[in-house]
Amino acid sequence: HLVAPLPDDHCCAVSSVGNGRMRSLCLSSLLLLHGACCCYIAPASRSECSNTASRRRCRPPLLWSGETSAELVIRAPPQLLFEVYADIERMPEWSPLLERVTLVDPAARRSEWALRVPRPLTRLVNAAGLQNLVQWEAMHELDPPRALRWRSLSGVQNSGEATFTPVAGQPRATTVRLRMSYTLPDLAGPLAETRLAQSFVRRTMHGAMTRFRDAMEAQAAAAVAADDGGGGGAAVAEAAME
C-alpha cells in the first residue's frame, strides 16, 4: 500500500540540481520505509514530457518493478487468522511503520493509509513536494478464509495478497504467505537495488509477520484454554508461547 505516481513531466520538473537531489533523497528514504524491494528495470509506458521543447532533452522515465514474499507457520486456525488480518485498521499493530489505517468506505473496501515518518524526514517531504508519499489510498478484496488481496488506488503502484492455508494433519496450524509487488519511479532505483534496501525489506516484512504470529498464537491458545475450562488448555497455551 503506497504512494502517488509522479506526473509525466517529472523528469523535467526536477531538472535543477538542488531540487532534483532533494526529491531523490526524500523519495529514496520514504521508499525504504515503505519496504520497496526492486528486482529489475523496465521502460515506463508513459509518454515523454508533454512540452515540445522539453521533449528533446527529456527521456521517458524508467520504472523499477519488484516483488517481495515471505511465509511462516502459525499455530492458529485459518479462520481466526483471516478474520483478524482482514480487520485492516489493526495493521499498525503488526507494522510499526504505519501511523494509521482507516476504512473510509466499507462497502467498496476502500481505505486510507498513513506512514509513520520521522519528523526530520517530514520536513524534507514538505520541502520536496512529496506529501503523497506519506498518505495513500488502497482497496482490498476478500476470499474468506483463504485470501486477502489489495491494490493501491494512489501512490506508488503496488498490489499483493496474503493467503492462509491449513497445514495438513494439523487442524490448528496455518501456513501464511505474504506477497507484495511494486512499481517504483526511476529516482528510487539506485537505492532500491542495494543490499541494504533489500535486507531492510525482508526484515520489515518478517518482523510484521512475527508480531502477527505471536499475537494470534496467544489468542488461539487462550481460546483453547477457555473451551477446555482451564484444564488441558493451559498446556496448549504454554506450548503456543514457546
XYZ file of C-alpha atoms in Angstrom:
242
model
C 0.000 0.000 0.000
C 1.891 3.066 -1.159
C 2.291 6.374 -2.921
C 1.155 8.678 -5.772
C 2.956 8.385 -9.130
C 4.864 11.415 -10.304
C 3.419 13.386 -13.242
C 4.500 12.526 -16.771
C 6.802 15.539 -16.925
C 8.532 14.878 -13.639
C 11.867 14.320 -15.360
C 11.772 17.997 -16.358
C 10.352 19.178 -13.059
C 13.458 18.052 -11.184
C 15.989 19.220 -13.784
C 17.603 21.678 -11.389
C 20.402 20.009 -9.450
C 19.340 21.104 -5.976
C 15.671 20.275 -6.315
C 16.429 17.004 -8.071
C 18.765 15.862 -5.332
C 16.268 16.769 -2.631
C 13.459 14.838 -4.306
C 15.721 11.868 -4.972
C 16.905 11.734 -1.356
C 13.399 12.138 0.002
C 11.874 9.584 -2.344
C 14.579 7.009 -1.667
C 14.264 7.386 2.098
C 10.489 7.030 2.041
C 10.555 4.046 -0.271
C 12.917 2.345 2.141
C 10.348 2.927 4.869
C 7.654 1.505 2.647
C 9.717 -1.636 2.187
C 10.043 -1.464 -1.586
C 12.248 -4.237 -2.985
C 13.159 -3.861 -6.667
C 14.346 -6.703 -8.843
C 14.551 -5.473 -12.435
C 14.248 -2.387 -14.606
C 11.630 -1.924 -17.326
C 10.777 1.058 -19.561
C 7.794 3.101 -18.477
C 4.690 3.069 -20.627
C 4.103 6.794 -20.150
C 4.833 9.297 -22.894
C 7.771 11.665 -22.825
C 7.433 15.113 -21.312
C 4.433 16.818 -22.858
C 6.210 20.102 -23.575
C 7.569 20.047 -27.151
C 10.767 21.913 -26.289
C 11.358 19.729 -23.283
C 10.811 16.561 -25.271
C 14.231 16.978 -26.868
C 16.002 16.795 -23.535
C 13.683 14.504 -21.537
C 13.534 10.762 -21.973
C 10.652 8.583 -20.823
C 11.110 7.737 -17.133
C 12.171 4.237 -16.161
C 10.256 2.220 -13.635
C 11.789 -0.311 -11.278
C 9.500 -3.258 -10.615
C 9.939 -5.896 -7.975
C 8.313 -8.459 -5.747
C 8.877 -9.481 -2.147
C 7.405 -12.524 -0.416
C 7.612 -14.382 2.869
C 5.816 -17.176 4.692
C 5.621 -18.787 8.105
C 3.517 -21.302 10.008
C 1.216 -20.006 12.743
C -0.333 -22.307 15.345
C -3.848 -20.984 14.926
C -6.780 -21.923 12.643
C -7.103 -20.209 9.221
C -10.483 -18.678 10.047
C -9.110 -16.803 13.053
C -6.069 -15.547 11.154
C -8.137 -14.406 8.188
C -10.702 -12.566 10.314
C -8.059 -10.655 12.255
C -5.908 -9.858 9.213
C -8.971 -8.670 7.289
C -9.561 -6.082 10.022
C -7.192 -3.757 8.201
C -7.475 -0.967 10.755
C -5.401 -3.212 13.041
C -2.498 -3.260 10.553
C -0.393 -0.781 12.588
C -0.329 -3.407 15.368
C 1.734 -5.659 13.104
C 3.631 -2.958 11.203
C 5.053 -0.137 13.368
C 5.945 1.812 10.208
C 2.241 2.561 9.796
C 0.768 5.502 11.668
C -2.853 4.565 10.989
C -5.204 2.764 8.607
C -8.796 3.951 8.171
C -11.525 2.058 6.360
C -13.314 5.016 4.763
C -15.754 3.042 2.586
C -16.588 -0.420 3.986
C -18.867 -1.296 1.060
C -16.145 -0.635 -1.523
C -13.412 -1.770 0.906
C -11.541 1.470 0.268
C -9.051 2.577 2.886
C -6.646 5.394 3.677
C -3.143 4.683 4.942
C -0.633 6.933 6.678
C 3.045 6.191 7.142
C 4.850 6.899 10.399
C 7.577 9.304 9.293
C 10.361 10.760 11.477
C 9.980 14.499 11.985
C 13.170 15.497 10.089
C 12.013 13.464 7.092
C 8.555 15.055 7.285
C 10.120 18.472 6.765
C 12.041 17.102 3.797
C 8.816 15.649 2.354
C 7.099 19.030 2.536
C 10.068 20.865 1.066
C 10.335 18.420 -1.851
C 6.585 18.437 -2.558
C 6.190 14.691 -1.976
C 3.379 14.668 0.596
C 1.680 11.822 -1.262
C 4.482 9.563 -0.109
C 3.194 9.528 3.453
C -0.543 9.112 2.773
C -2.274 6.986 0.142
C -5.440 5.069 -0.688
C -5.967 1.384 -1.362
C -8.744 -1.129 -1.814
C -8.903 -4.805 -0.933
C -10.979 -7.866 -1.726
C -11.731 -10.853 0.464
C -11.832 -14.569 -0.243
C -12.649 -15.929 3.222
C -10.990 -17.686 4.822
C -8.322 -18.299 2.203
C -7.000 -14.955 0.994
C -6.984 -11.168 1.156
C -5.811 -9.205 -1.885
C -5.149 -5.493 -2.267
C -4.038 -2.865 -4.756
C -3.176 0.790 -4.416
C -5.514 3.496 -5.700
C -2.999 6.303 -5.311
C 0.691 6.466 -4.746
C 3.399 4.059 -5.780
C 1.747 1.303 -7.782
C 1.601 -1.840 -5.690
C -0.508 -4.906 -5.119
C -0.317 -8.114 -3.178
C -2.050 -10.867 -1.320
C -1.996 -12.752 1.958
C -3.053 -16.396 1.870
C -3.993 -18.719 4.721
C -3.546 -22.445 4.047
C -4.255 -25.189 6.630
C -1.262 -27.364 7.444
C -2.020 -30.984 6.528
C -2.632 -33.093 9.601
C -2.592 -30.063 11.916
C -6.083 -28.558 12.190
C -4.855 -25.704 14.375
C -1.874 -24.718 12.232
C -1.829 -22.459 9.172
C 0.772 -21.502 6.590
C 0.578 -17.748 5.978
C 2.127 -16.407 2.783
C 2.529 -12.718 2.039
C 3.454 -11.415 -1.419
C 3.861 -7.773 -2.477
C 4.662 -6.317 -5.908
C 5.825 -2.748 -6.566
C 6.470 -0.427 -9.465
C 8.642 2.499 -8.423
C 9.780 5.792 -10.000
C 13.227 5.855 -11.549
C 14.572 8.220 -8.870
C 14.438 5.378 -6.352
C 16.377 2.932 -8.485
C 19.962 3.446 -7.297
C 18.984 2.999 -3.648
C 16.375 0.290 -4.160
C 18.888 -2.002 -5.851
C 21.259 -2.042 -2.898
C 21.630 -4.946 -0.483
C 20.796 -2.580 2.353
C 17.389 -1.776 0.873
C 16.541 -5.388 0.128
C 17.687 -6.502 3.567
C 15.544 -3.767 5.135
C 12.511 -5.008 3.201
C 12.985 -8.605 4.306
C 13.490 -7.641 7.952
C 10.469 -5.347 7.919
C 8.183 -7.959 6.390
C 9.446 -10.744 8.652
C 9.105 -8.540 11.715
C 5.482 -7.697 10.884
C 4.619 -11.344 10.292
C 6.324 -12.390 13.510
C 4.320 -9.866 15.544
C 1.137 -11.115 13.891
C 2.094 -14.733 14.640
C 2.844 -14.078 18.303
C -0.439 -12.249 18.860
C -2.521 -14.861 17.042
C -0.916 -17.852 18.737
C -1.556 -16.285 22.125
C -5.179 -15.575 21.178
C -5.701 -19.101 19.826
C -4.170 -20.657 22.941
C -6.390 -18.551 25.171
C -9.462 -19.679 23.215
C -8.486 -23.347 23.594
C -7.895 -22.858 27.305
C -11.322 -21.262 27.682
C -13.000 -24.101 25.761
C -11.279 -26.645 27.975
C -12.383 -24.858 31.107
C -8.808 -24.087 32.098
C -7.778 -27.750 32.179
C -5.750 -29.131 29.307
C -5.843 -25.716 27.650
C -3.147 -24.446 29.990
C -0.643 -26.816 28.439
C -1.668 -25.725 24.947
C -1.266 -22.092 25.905
C 2.195 -22.731 27.294
C 3.228 -24.620 24.165
C 1.939 -21.866 21.896
C 4.121 -19.289 23.647
C 7.337 -21.317 23.313
